[in-house]
GROMACS .gro file of C-alpha atoms in nm:
model
  234
    1MET     CA    1  -0.427  -0.422  -3.063
    2GLY     CA    2  -0.745  -0.560  -3.219
    3THR     CA    3  -1.071  -0.642  -3.045
    4ASP     CA    4  -1.177  -0.902  -2.789
    5SER     CA    5  -1.437  -1.178  -2.826
    6ALA     CA    6  -1.717  -0.928  -2.755
    7GLY     CA    7  -1.594  -0.688  -3.024
    8MET     CA    8  -1.465  -0.424  -2.780
    9ASP     CA    9  -1.149  -0.234  -2.874
   10ILE     CA   10  -0.846  -0.355  -2.675
   11PHE     CA   11  -0.641  -0.036  -2.710
   12SER     CA   12  -0.909   0.199  -2.577
   13ARG     CA   13  -0.983  -0.034  -2.285
   14VAL     CA   14  -0.613  -0.072  -2.195
   15ILE     CA   15  -0.575   0.307  -2.194
   16TYR     CA   16  -0.891   0.359  -1.988
   17ALA     CA   17  -0.821   0.082  -1.733
   18PRO     CA   18  -0.561   0.281  -1.528
   19ARG     CA   19  -0.839   0.518  -1.423
   20ILE     CA   20  -0.994   0.226  -1.238
   21ASP     CA   21  -0.685   0.034  -1.125
   22LEU     CA   22  -0.479   0.332  -1.010
   23THR     CA   23  -0.775   0.499  -0.839
   24ILE     CA   24  -0.842   0.184  -0.638
   25ALA     CA   25  -0.473   0.128  -0.560
   26LEU     CA   26  -0.402   0.491  -0.465
   27LEU     CA   27  -0.707   0.536  -0.243
   28GLY     CA   28  -0.671   0.198  -0.072
   29THR     CA   29  -0.299   0.241  -0.009
   30LEU     CA   30  -0.327   0.601   0.112
   31ILE     CA   31  -0.604   0.509   0.356
   32SER     CA   32  -0.403   0.217   0.491
   33ALA     CA   33  -0.088   0.431   0.517
   34MET     CA   34  -0.268   0.705   0.707
   35ILE     CA   35  -0.440   0.472   0.952
   36GLY     CA   36  -0.140   0.241   0.994
   37SER     CA   37   0.108   0.528   1.042
   38ILE     CA   38  -0.101   0.697   1.309
   39LEU     CA   39  -0.159   0.371   1.498
   40GLY     CA   40   0.208   0.274   1.460
   41ALA     CA   41   0.326   0.611   1.592
   42ILE     CA   42   0.100   0.588   1.897
   43THR     CA   43   0.186   0.226   1.978
   44GLY     CA   44   0.558   0.288   1.931
   45PHE     CA   45   0.559   0.605   2.138
   46TYR     CA   46   0.386   0.438   2.434
   47GLU     CA   47   0.572   0.107   2.406
   48GLY     CA   48   0.702  -0.002   2.745
   49GLY     CA   49   0.478   0.226   2.951
   50ARG     CA   50   0.322   0.126   3.280
   51THR     CA   51  -0.032   0.251   3.229
   52TRP     CA   52  -0.335   0.147   3.024
   53ARG     CA   53  -0.151   0.284   2.720
   54LYS     CA   54   0.086  -0.013   2.731
   55PHE     CA   55  -0.209  -0.251   2.727
   56SER     CA   56  -0.366  -0.064   2.433
   57SER     CA   57  -0.037  -0.077   2.243
   58ALA     CA   58  -0.005  -0.451   2.298
   59LEU     CA   59  -0.369  -0.505   2.194
   60VAL     CA   60  -0.315  -0.319   1.865
   61MET     CA   61  -0.002  -0.521   1.785
   62ARG     CA   62  -0.170  -0.853   1.859
   63SER     CA   63  -0.461  -0.753   1.637
   64ALA     CA   64  -0.213  -0.682   1.358
   65ASP     CA   65  -0.061  -1.027   1.414
   66VAL     CA   66  -0.404  -1.186   1.372
   67LEU     CA   67  -0.467  -0.995   1.047
   68GLN     CA   68  -0.130  -1.091   0.901
   69ALA     CA   69  -0.181  -1.457   0.991
   70PHE     CA   70  -0.429  -1.497   0.703
   71PRO     CA   71  -0.320  -1.519   0.336
   72VAL     CA   72  -0.361  -1.171   0.191
   73PHE     CA   73  -0.540  -1.268  -0.129
   74VAL     CA   74  -0.783  -1.503   0.044
   75PHE     CA   75  -0.847  -1.243   0.313
   76ALA     CA   76  -0.917  -0.980   0.046
   77ILE     CA   77  -1.164  -1.213  -0.128
   78ALA     CA   78  -1.342  -1.270   0.203
   79LEU     CA   79  -1.369  -0.895   0.264
   80VAL     CA   80  -1.508  -0.835  -0.085
   81ALA     CA   81  -1.758  -1.115  -0.025
   82VAL     CA   82  -1.870  -0.945   0.297
   83PHE     CA   83  -1.888  -0.588   0.160
   84GLY     CA   84  -2.020  -0.684  -0.183
   85GLN     CA   85  -1.858  -0.668  -0.525
   86GLY     CA   86  -1.760  -0.321  -0.648
   87VAL     CA   87  -1.491  -0.054  -0.655
   88SER     CA   88  -1.553   0.067  -0.298
   89SER     CA   89  -1.532  -0.288  -0.165
   90VAL     CA   90  -1.194  -0.345  -0.332
   91ILE     CA   91  -1.065  -0.015  -0.189
   92ALA     CA   92  -1.178  -0.119   0.159
   93ALA     CA   93  -1.016  -0.461   0.120
   94ILE     CA   94  -0.683  -0.312   0.009
   95ALA     CA   95  -0.685  -0.060   0.293
   96PHE     CA   96  -0.762  -0.332   0.546
   97VAL     CA   97  -0.492  -0.580   0.440
   98ASN     CA   98  -0.222  -0.311   0.401
   99THR     CA   99  -0.272  -0.134   0.734
  100PRO     CA  100  -0.058  -0.378   0.943
  101ILE     CA  101   0.240  -0.316   0.710
  102TYR     CA  102   0.248   0.056   0.786
  103LEU     CA  103   0.164  -0.006   1.150
  104ARG     CA  104   0.477  -0.216   1.199
  105LEU     CA  105   0.698   0.005   0.982
  106MET     CA  106   0.603   0.325   1.163
  107ARG     CA  107   0.628   0.158   1.503
  108SER     CA  108   0.984   0.040   1.435
  109GLN     CA  109   1.084   0.392   1.334
  110VAL     CA  110   0.918   0.555   1.633
  111LEU     CA  111   1.088   0.319   1.878
  112SER     CA  112   1.424   0.468   1.778
  113ILE     CA  113   1.311   0.826   1.718
  114ARG     CA  114   1.143   0.866   2.057
  115LYS     CA  115   1.487   0.838   2.222
  116MET     CA  116   1.632   1.131   2.027
  117ARG     CA  117   1.738   1.447   2.208
  118TYR     CA  118   1.488   1.673   2.033
  119VAL     CA  119   1.201   1.450   2.145
  120GLU     CA  120   1.327   1.457   2.504
  121ALA     CA  121   1.369   1.835   2.482
  122ALA     CA  122   1.011   1.877   2.362
  123TYR     CA  123   0.892   1.654   2.647
  124VAL     CA  124   1.090   1.854   2.905
  125ALA     CA  125   0.955   2.178   2.758
  126GLY     CA  126   0.605   2.064   2.850
  127SER     CA  127   0.470   1.976   2.506
  128PRO     CA  128   0.176   1.734   2.519
  129ASP     CA  129   0.224   1.385   2.385
  130ILE     CA  130   0.001   1.438   2.082
  131SER     CA  131   0.201   1.746   1.984
  132ILE     CA  132   0.532   1.558   2.015
  133ILE     CA  133   0.398   1.272   1.804
  134MET     CA  134   0.254   1.492   1.529
  135ARG     CA  135   0.529   1.757   1.513
  136HIS     CA  136   0.847   1.567   1.593
  137VAL     CA  137   0.801   1.191   1.568
  138ILE     CA  138   0.586   1.127   1.260
  139PRO     CA  139   0.761   1.375   1.023
  140ASN     CA  140   1.101   1.219   1.098
  141ALA     CA  141   0.967   0.864   1.054
  142LEU     CA  142   0.800   0.924   0.716
  143PRO     CA  143   1.081   0.849   0.461
  144PRO     CA  144   1.061   0.467   0.494
  145VAL     CA  145   0.682   0.491   0.488
  146LEU     CA  146   0.689   0.693   0.165
  147SER     CA  147   0.922   0.439   0.008
  148GLN     CA  148   0.692   0.154   0.110
  149LEU     CA  149   0.394   0.352  -0.014
  150SER     CA  150   0.509   0.338  -0.375
  151VAL     CA  151   0.583  -0.034  -0.355
  152ASN     CA  152   0.242  -0.104  -0.203
  153ILE     CA  153   0.064   0.094  -0.474
  154GLY     CA  154   0.211  -0.142  -0.733
  155TRP     CA  155   0.118  -0.441  -0.516
  156SER     CA  156  -0.235  -0.302  -0.479
  157VAL     CA  157  -0.268  -0.278  -0.857
  158LEU     CA  158  -0.176  -0.648  -0.872
  159LEU     CA  159  -0.425  -0.733  -0.598
  160THR     CA  160  -0.699  -0.540  -0.777
  161ALA     CA  161  -0.625  -0.722  -1.100
  162GLY     CA  162  -0.614  -1.055  -0.919
  163LEU     CA  163  -0.951  -0.999  -0.754
  164SER     CA  164  -1.105  -0.898  -1.086
  165PHE     CA  165  -0.945  -1.198  -1.256
  166VAL     CA  166  -1.126  -1.441  -1.025
  167GLY     CA  167  -1.450  -1.241  -1.050
  168ALA     CA  168  -1.437  -1.081  -0.705
  169GLY     CA  169  -1.326  -0.732  -0.802
  170VAL     CA  170  -1.446  -0.475  -1.054
  171VAL     CA  171  -1.770  -0.572  -1.225
  172ALA     CA  172  -1.744  -0.634  -1.602
  173PRO     CA  173  -1.765  -0.476  -1.858
  174LEU     CA  174  -1.596  -0.188  -1.674
  175PRO     CA  175  -1.242  -0.171  -1.822
  176GLU     CA  176  -0.992  -0.320  -1.578
  177TRP     CA  177  -0.669  -0.504  -1.657
  178GLY     CA  178  -0.746  -0.812  -1.446
  179SER     CA  179  -1.094  -0.862  -1.591
  180MET     CA  180  -0.957  -0.808  -1.944
  181ILE     CA  181  -0.696  -1.080  -1.887
  182SER     CA  182  -0.967  -1.308  -1.748
  183MET     CA  183  -1.187  -1.250  -2.052
  184GLY     CA  184  -0.906  -1.321  -2.300
  185TYR     CA  185  -0.680  -1.588  -2.155
  186GLN     CA  186  -0.909  -1.875  -2.254
  187ASN     CA  187  -0.863  -1.788  -2.623
  188ILE     CA  188  -0.482  -1.801  -2.615
  189VAL     CA  189  -0.479  -2.170  -2.708
  190THR     CA  190  -0.677  -2.085  -3.024
  191GLY     CA  191  -0.425  -1.820  -3.128
  192GLN     CA  192  -0.609  -1.512  -3.004
  193TRP     CA  193  -0.337  -1.389  -2.767
  194TRP     CA  194  -0.387  -1.013  -2.789
  195PRO     CA  195  -0.696  -0.971  -2.562
  196SER     CA  196  -0.495  -1.083  -2.257
  197ILE     CA  197  -0.129  -1.017  -2.350
  198PHE     CA  198  -0.160  -0.640  -2.394
  199PRO     CA  199  -0.342  -0.579  -2.061
  200GLY     CA  200  -0.085  -0.806  -1.893
  201LEU     CA  201   0.204  -0.604  -2.039
  202ALA     CA  202   0.044  -0.278  -1.924
  203LEU     CA  203  -0.005  -0.424  -1.576
  204GLY     CA  204   0.357  -0.542  -1.555
  205VAL     CA  205   0.502  -0.210  -1.673
  206THR     CA  206   0.289  -0.019  -1.422
  207VAL     CA  207   0.393  -0.235  -1.125
  208PHE     CA  208   0.759  -0.218  -1.232
  209GLY     CA  209   0.739   0.161  -1.258
  210PHE     CA  210   0.602   0.197  -0.905
  211SER     CA  211   0.880  -0.028  -0.771
  212LEU     CA  212   1.138   0.200  -0.934
  213ILE     CA  213   0.973   0.504  -0.779
  214GLY     CA  214   0.993   0.338  -0.438
  215SER     CA  215   1.364   0.270  -0.481
  216SER     CA  216   1.423   0.631  -0.586
  217ILE     CA  217   1.236   0.766  -0.283
  218GLU     CA  218   1.440   0.540  -0.054
  219ILE     CA  219   1.765   0.675  -0.199
  220LEU     CA  220   1.657   1.040  -0.198
  221SER     CA  221   1.535   1.022   0.163
  222ASP     CA  222   1.874   0.893   0.283
  223PRO     CA  223   2.132   1.177   0.288
  224ALA     CA  224   2.430   0.938   0.286
  225ARG     CA  225   2.309   0.742  -0.017
  226ARG     CA  226   2.206   1.066  -0.188
  227ARG     CA  227   2.560   1.203  -0.156
  228VAL     CA  228   2.705   0.880  -0.294
  229LEU     CA  229   2.465   0.894  -0.588
  230ALA     CA  230   2.548   1.260  -0.655
  231GLY     CA  231   2.921   1.180  -0.650
  232THR     CA  232   2.872   0.893  -0.893
  233VAL     CA  233   2.672   1.109  -1.135
  234SER     CA  234   2.923   1.394  -1.120
   0.00000   0.00000   0.00000
């Protein structure tokens, strides 16, 4: 793969970069999924109530609307500017911008699951609300969240690379695909294409792989589609 303009080996940096990109994407996405799923389960479970819980649920949803009103990339740059440039700042930015996605996804699932007979039976049996949410509601609402999780990990890798490309992400010379593309794209017109093409190919293959994993999880979590797939294979 050659070397870049600073004489650094492209191959070793492309191989090392996933340690940075995937760590940021995995941690940021998992944090957002955990926070968003818990908030979505609570807001969905208490939707339509007549107490202060209804007001709290509406307040959380309106806050999510405000967050999603801003362009994601611009919002992430603003968060990195506030927290300072670095790996932890990118993780915090990814977790912050992804939380409303899982909040809405979990809430939509809980709105239908809370009407199921087993939830009503647990409520009649005297189980507290927190126990019903954690033992009956959230586990049955997880499959779509897990499918979205894989897709968002790939998207977070792209966001990390994008932030580093514009100089707002990982600090150079730490190996990262976005910063490598940023360092090499200016030399493409002079014929030196390899410093940016190879990191770009690695980035594209990684994002495509996570999208395939998300599709597989969606199929495997649906019993009807799983039976159809098994019949087709057999």
